[in-house]
Amino acid sequence: MGKDVIVACDFSSARQVFDFLDRFTDKKPFVKIGMELFYAEGPQIVREIKARGHKIFLDLKLHDIPNTVKKAMAVLSGLDVDMCNVHAAGTSAMMKAALEGLTRPDGSRPLLIAVTQLTSTDEESMRRELLIDRPLDETVMHYARNAMESGLDGVVCSPLESGKVHQVCGAGFVTVTPGVRFADGDVGDQKRVTTPARAKELGSDYIVVGRPITAAADPVAAYNRCVEEFVG
Ligand code: C5P
């Protein structure tokens, strides 16, 4: 699995994202487009960023009945994205339907990864509101295994969970990990953070990095530093 740095383009307009991407005249980073930008600008923003030569992780976290997810995924696959995702909580039937929808007539498809439990969900809210009595990490690993058995390619998780996910689901099962900060950088609202170098040691396949790059005085230098530390 090729290790790479994915830049979270958490902007709310095409203008902002293009001003940011225009700085990258050499290597075109793999970018993550989330709900904010997608809902603001629609599918055209995906086509335009793709046309500029970037790989795209479209982070829309689908979760609906299998038929709806299958049809929505067929549309996203037609946008020629490289990676997209669903909530594992949608169950195996939904994850398998998502895979079917994503698969193009020639058999190719974007990588499909699953969100297990959101990091904003803690054990207490899981127990009280979702009536899940198991420990959080057990739930995360169980959802990861469901995703793997449904044929998905990997999960979004903390770098601290990458090793365990690989143990449970196999070394080829992709871990995409946010919560990355430089050793000398701002932590912001992230709770458990890891440096790019540490994420590499822990076995992450892709790191997702937002503000340490997008809010840096020199975003290209920050990106290159991330790549150097993580990919080497
Ligand atoms: O700016 P920062 O590096 O914190 O951005 C991290 C990106 O990863 C954001 O787009 C955020 O929504 C996403 N993410 C996360 N934690 C998760 C899942 C996704 O930070 N558990």
CSV table of C-alpha atoms and ligand atoms in Angstrom, one decimal, residues 8-10 32 59 61 115 117-120 156-158 178-181 187 189-190 208-212 214, ligand 1:
chain,number,residue,atom,x,y,z
A,8,ALA,CA,-7.8,18.1,4.3
A,9,CYS,CA,-9.2,21.0,2.3
A,10,ASP,CA,-11.7,22.2,4.8
A,32,LYS,CA,-9.6,15.4,1.0
A,59,ASP,CA,-15.2,12.3,2.7
A,61,LYS,CA,-19.5,9.4,5.2
A,115,VAL,CA,-15.8,5.2,9.6
A,117,GLN,CA,-17.1,5.2,15.8
A,118,LEU,CA,-16.6,8.9,15.3
A,119,THR,CA,-13.9,10.3,17.6
A,120,SER,CA,-16.5,12.7,18.9
A,156,VAL,CA,-10.5,5.8,9.2
A,157,CYS,CA,-8.9,5.6,12.7
A,158,SER,CA,-6.4,7.1,15.0
A,178,PRO,CA,-6.3,12.1,11.1
A,179,GLY,CA,-5.2,13.7,14.3
A,180,VAL,CA,-1.7,14.5,13.1
A,181,ARG,CA,0.4,17.4,14.3
A,187,VAL,CA,-2.8,20.9,18.7
A,189,ASP,CA,-9.2,21.0,19.0
A,190,GLN,CA,-7.6,17.5,18.4
A,208,VAL,CA,-5.0,13.2,6.8
A,209,VAL,CA,-3.6,16.6,7.7
A,210,GLY,CA,-5.6,19.8,7.7
A,211,ARG,CA,-4.7,22.9,9.6
A,212,PRO,CA,-1.0,22.1,10.2
A,214,THR,CA,-3.7,24.8,5.4
B,1,C5P,O1,-7.2,20.4,10.7
B,1,C5P,P1,-7.0,18.9,11.1
B,1,C5P,O2,-5.6,18.3,10.8
B,1,C5P,O3,-7.4,18.7,12.5
B,1,C5P,O4,-8.0,18.2,10.1
B,1,C5P,C1,-8.3,16.8,10.3
B,1,C5P,C2,-9.3,16.4,9.3
B,1,C5P,O5,-9.7,15.0,9.5
B,1,C5P,C3,-10.6,17.2,9.3
B,1,C5P,O6,-11.1,17.2,8.0
B,1,C5P,C4,-11.5,16.4,10.2
B,1,C5P,O7,-12.9,16.5,9.9
B,1,C5P,C5,-11.1,14.9,9.8
B,1,C5P,N1,-11.3,13.9,10.9
B,1,C5P,C6,-10.8,14.0,12.1
B,1,C5P,N2,-11.1,13.0,13.1
B,1,C5P,C7,-11.8,12.0,12.7
B,1,C5P,C8,-12.3,11.9,11.4
B,1,C5P,C9,-12.1,12.9,10.5
B,1,C5P,O8,-10.1,14.9,12.5
B,1,C5P,N3,-12.0,11.0,13.6
